[in-house]
PDB file of C-alpha atoms in Angstrom:
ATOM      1  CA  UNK A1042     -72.427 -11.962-181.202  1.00 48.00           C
ATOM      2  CA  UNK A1043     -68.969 -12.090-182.199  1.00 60.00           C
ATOM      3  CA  UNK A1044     -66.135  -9.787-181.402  1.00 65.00           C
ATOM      4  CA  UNK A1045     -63.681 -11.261-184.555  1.00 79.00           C
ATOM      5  CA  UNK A1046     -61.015 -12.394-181.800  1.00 90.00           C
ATOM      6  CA  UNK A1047     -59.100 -15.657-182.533  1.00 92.00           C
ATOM      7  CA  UNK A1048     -57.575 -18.517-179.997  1.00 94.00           C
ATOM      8  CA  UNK A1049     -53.936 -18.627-180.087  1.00 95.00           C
ATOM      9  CA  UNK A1050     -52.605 -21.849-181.281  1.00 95.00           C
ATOM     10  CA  UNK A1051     -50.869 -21.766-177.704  1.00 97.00           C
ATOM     11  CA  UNK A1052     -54.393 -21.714-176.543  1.00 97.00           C
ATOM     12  CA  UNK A1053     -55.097 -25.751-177.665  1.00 96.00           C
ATOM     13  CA  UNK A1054     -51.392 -26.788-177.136  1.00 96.00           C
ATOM     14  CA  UNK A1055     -51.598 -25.967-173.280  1.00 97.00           C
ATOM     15  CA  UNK A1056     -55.152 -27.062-173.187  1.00 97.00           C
ATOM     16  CA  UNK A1057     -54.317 -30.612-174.524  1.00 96.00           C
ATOM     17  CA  UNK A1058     -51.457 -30.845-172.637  1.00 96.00           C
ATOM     18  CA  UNK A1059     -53.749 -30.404-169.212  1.00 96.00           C
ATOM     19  CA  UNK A1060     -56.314 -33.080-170.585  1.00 95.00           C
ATOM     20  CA  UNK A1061     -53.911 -35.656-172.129  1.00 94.00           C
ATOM     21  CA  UNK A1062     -50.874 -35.567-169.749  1.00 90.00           C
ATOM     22  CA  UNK A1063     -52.353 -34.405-166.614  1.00 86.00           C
ATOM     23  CA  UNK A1064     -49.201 -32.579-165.997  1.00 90.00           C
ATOM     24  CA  UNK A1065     -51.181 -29.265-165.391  1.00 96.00           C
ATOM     25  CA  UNK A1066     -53.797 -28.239-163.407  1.00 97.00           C
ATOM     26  CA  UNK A1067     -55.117 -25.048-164.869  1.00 98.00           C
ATOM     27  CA  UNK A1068     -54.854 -22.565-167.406  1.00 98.00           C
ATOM     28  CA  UNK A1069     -55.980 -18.966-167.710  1.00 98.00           C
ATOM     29  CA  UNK A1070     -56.553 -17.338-171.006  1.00 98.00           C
ATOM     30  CA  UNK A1071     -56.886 -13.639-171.649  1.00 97.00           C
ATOM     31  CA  UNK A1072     -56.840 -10.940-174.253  1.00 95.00           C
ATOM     32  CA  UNK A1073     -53.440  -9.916-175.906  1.00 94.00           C
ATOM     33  CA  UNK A1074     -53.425  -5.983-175.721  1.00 92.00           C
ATOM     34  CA  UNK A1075     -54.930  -5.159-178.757  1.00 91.00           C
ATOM     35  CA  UNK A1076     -57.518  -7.287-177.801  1.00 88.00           C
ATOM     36  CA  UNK A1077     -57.760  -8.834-181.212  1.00 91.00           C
ATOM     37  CA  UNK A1078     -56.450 -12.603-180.091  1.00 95.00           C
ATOM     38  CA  UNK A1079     -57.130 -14.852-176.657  1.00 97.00           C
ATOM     39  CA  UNK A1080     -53.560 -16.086-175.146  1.00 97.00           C
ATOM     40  CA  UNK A1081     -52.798 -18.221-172.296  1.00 98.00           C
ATOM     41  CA  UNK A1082     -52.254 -15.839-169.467  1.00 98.00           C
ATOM     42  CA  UNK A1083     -50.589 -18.393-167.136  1.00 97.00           C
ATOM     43  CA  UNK A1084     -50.578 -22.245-166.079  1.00 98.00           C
ATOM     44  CA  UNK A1085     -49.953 -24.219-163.449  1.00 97.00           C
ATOM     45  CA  UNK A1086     -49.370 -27.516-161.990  1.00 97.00           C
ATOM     46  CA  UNK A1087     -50.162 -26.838-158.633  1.00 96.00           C
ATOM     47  CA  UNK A1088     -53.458 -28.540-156.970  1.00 93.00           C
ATOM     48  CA  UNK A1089     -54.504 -26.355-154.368  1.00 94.00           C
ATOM     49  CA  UNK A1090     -57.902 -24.609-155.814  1.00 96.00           C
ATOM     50  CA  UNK A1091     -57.650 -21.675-153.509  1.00 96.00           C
ATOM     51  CA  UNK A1092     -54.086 -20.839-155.718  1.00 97.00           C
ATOM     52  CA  UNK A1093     -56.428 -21.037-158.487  1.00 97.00           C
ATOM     53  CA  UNK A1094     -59.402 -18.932-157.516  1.00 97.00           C
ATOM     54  CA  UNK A1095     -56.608 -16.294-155.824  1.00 97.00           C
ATOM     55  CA  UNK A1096     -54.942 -15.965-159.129  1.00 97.00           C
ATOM     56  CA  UNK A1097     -58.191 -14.398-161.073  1.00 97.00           C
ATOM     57  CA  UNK A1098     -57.641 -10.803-161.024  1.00 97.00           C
ATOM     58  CA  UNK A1099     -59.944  -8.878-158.786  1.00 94.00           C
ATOM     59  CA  UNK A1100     -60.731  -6.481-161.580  1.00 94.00           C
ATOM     60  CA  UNK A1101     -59.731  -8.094-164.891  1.00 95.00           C
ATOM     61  CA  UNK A1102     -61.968 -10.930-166.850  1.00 97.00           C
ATOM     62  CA  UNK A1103     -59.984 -14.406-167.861  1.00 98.00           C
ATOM     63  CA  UNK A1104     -61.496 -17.642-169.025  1.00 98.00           C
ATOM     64  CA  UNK A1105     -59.878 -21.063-167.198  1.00 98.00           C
ATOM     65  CA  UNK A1106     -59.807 -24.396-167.317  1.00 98.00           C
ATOM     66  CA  UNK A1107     -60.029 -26.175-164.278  1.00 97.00           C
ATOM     67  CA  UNK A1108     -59.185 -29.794-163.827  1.00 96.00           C
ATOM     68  CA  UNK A1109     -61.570 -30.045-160.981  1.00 95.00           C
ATOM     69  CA  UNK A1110     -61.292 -33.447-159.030  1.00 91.00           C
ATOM     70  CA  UNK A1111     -63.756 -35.013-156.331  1.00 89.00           C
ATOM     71  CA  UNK A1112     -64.970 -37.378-154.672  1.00 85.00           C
ATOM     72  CA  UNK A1113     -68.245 -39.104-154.399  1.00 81.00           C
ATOM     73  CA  UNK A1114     -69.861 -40.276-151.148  1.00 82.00           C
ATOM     74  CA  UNK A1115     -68.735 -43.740-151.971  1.00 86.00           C
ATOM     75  CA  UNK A1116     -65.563 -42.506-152.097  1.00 87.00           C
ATOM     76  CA  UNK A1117     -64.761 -42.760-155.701  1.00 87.00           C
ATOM     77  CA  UNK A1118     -62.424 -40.290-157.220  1.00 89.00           C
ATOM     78  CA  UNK A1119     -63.918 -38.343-160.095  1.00 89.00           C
ATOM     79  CA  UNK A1120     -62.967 -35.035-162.251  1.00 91.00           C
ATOM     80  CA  UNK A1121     -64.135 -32.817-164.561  1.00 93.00           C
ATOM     81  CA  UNK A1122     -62.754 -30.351-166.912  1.00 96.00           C
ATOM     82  CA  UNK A1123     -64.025 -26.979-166.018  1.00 96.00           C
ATOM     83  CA  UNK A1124     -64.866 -23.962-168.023  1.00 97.00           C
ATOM     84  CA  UNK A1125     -64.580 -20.789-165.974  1.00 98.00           C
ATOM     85  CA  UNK A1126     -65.478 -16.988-167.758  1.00 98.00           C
ATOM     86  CA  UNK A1127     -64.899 -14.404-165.234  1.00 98.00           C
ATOM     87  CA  UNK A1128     -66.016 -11.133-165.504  1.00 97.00           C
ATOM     88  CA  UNK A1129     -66.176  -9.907-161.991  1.00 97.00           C
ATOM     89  CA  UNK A1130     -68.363  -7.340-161.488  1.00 94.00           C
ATOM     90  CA  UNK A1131     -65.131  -4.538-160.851  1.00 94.00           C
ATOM     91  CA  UNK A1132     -64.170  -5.223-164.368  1.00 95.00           C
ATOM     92  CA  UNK A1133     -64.623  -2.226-166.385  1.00 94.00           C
ATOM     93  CA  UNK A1134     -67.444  -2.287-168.827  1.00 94.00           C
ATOM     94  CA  UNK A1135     -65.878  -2.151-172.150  1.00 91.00           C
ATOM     95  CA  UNK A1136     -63.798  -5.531-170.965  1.00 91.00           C
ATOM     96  CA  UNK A1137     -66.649  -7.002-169.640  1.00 94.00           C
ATOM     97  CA  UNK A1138     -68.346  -6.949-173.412  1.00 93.00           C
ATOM     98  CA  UNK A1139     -65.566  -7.578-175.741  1.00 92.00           C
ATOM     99  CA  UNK A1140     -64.725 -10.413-172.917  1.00 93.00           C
ATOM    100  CA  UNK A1141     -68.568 -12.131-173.228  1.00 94.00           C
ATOM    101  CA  UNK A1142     -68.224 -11.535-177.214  1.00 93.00           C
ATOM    102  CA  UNK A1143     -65.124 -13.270-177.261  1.00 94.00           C
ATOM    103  CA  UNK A1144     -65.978 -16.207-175.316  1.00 94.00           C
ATOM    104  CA  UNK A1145     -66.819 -18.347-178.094  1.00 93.00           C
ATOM    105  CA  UNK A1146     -63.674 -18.455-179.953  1.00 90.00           C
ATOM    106  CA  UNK A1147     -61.963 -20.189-176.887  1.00 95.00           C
ATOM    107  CA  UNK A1148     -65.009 -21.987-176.037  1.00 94.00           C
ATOM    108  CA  UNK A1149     -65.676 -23.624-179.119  1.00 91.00           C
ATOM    109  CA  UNK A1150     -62.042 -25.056-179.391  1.00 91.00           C
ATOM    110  CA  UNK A1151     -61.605 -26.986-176.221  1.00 95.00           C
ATOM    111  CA  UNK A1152     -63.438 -30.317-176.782  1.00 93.00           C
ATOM    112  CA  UNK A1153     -63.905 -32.397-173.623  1.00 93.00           C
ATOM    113  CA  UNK A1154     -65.356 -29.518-170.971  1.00 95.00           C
ATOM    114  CA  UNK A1155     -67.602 -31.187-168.657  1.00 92.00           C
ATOM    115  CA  UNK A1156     -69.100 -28.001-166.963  1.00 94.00           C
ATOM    116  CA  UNK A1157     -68.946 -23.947-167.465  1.00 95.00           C
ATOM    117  CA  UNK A1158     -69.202 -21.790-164.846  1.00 96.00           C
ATOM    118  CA  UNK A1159     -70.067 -18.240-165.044  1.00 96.00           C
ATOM    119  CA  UNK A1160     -68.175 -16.376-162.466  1.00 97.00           C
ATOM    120  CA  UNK A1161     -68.486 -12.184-161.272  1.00 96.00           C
ATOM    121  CA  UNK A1162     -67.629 -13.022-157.830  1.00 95.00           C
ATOM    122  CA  UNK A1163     -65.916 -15.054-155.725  1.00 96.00           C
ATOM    123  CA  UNK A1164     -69.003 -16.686-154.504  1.00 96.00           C
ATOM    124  CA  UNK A1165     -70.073 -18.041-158.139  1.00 97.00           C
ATOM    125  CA  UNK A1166     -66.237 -19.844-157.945  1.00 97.00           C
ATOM    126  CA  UNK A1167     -65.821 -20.875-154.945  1.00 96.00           C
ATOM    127  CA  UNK A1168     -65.012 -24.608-154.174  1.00 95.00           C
ATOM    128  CA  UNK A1169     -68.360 -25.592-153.005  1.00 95.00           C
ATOM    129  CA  UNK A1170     -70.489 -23.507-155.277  1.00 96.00           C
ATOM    130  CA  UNK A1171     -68.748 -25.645-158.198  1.00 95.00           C
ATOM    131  CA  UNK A1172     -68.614 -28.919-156.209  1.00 93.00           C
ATOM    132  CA  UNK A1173     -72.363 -28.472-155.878  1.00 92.00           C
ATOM    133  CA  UNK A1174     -72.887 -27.849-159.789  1.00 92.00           C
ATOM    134  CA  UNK A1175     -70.598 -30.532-160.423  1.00 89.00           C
ATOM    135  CA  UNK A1176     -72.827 -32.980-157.743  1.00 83.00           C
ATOM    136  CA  UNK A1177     -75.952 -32.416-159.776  1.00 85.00           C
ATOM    137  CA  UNK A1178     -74.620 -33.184-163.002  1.00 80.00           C
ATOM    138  CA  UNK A1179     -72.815 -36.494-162.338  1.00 70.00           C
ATOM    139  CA  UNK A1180     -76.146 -37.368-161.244  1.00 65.00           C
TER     140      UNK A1180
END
């Protein structure tokens, strides 16, 4: 189901500009007030994942990309391009469904995501819980 929201063009800039140039590290997305179009909600350059995870609202959904990197036991270094949708569960229900409706329009537009994660709690995005996922499919 779709909720008739658009991606900003803003959207795509900042997401190529993460996967080409490397000179960011995430983005978050959200709705614009009206809730009829997805805009970047903030970026950032720095590395540290816990920034990341810290800066998803307790009680307000996003979608980010994460340029997760890694390492492998042989000690090659590795990323991926991660999708994140959180909806935690504190969100209020009416976000939570135009949020999951909505998904799509960002979704569909970023070519080159090597893993989504579905996050409504810390737990689900937590460095390990997505190094795991991550594991299993470079497998």
């Amino acid at each position: 189901m779709s909720s008739g929201v658009i991606a900003a063009s803003e959207c795509l800039q900042a997401f190529t500009e993460l996967k080409m140039s490397k000179s960011l590290k995430y983005i978050l997305f959200k709705l614009n007030d009206k809730r009829t179009q997805i805009i970047v909600d903030k970026t950032s350059e720095n590395p540290d994942y816990e920034e990341f995870v810290n800066s998803l609202p307790a009680d307000g959904c996003r979608w980010a990309v994460y340029d997760f990197e890694y390492k492998l036991e042989d000690g090659s270094q590795r990323n991926k391009l991660c999708f994140v949708s959180w909806s935690p569960d504190t969100a209020p229900i009416r976000a939570k469904m135009v949020h999951a409706s909505s998904k799509d329009a960002l979704r569909k537009s970023l070519d080159g995501i090597g893993i989504e994660i579905q996050g409504t709690d810390m737990t689900e995005v937590a460095y390990e819980t997505v190094f795991d996922k991550v594991k299993r499919l470079s497998r």
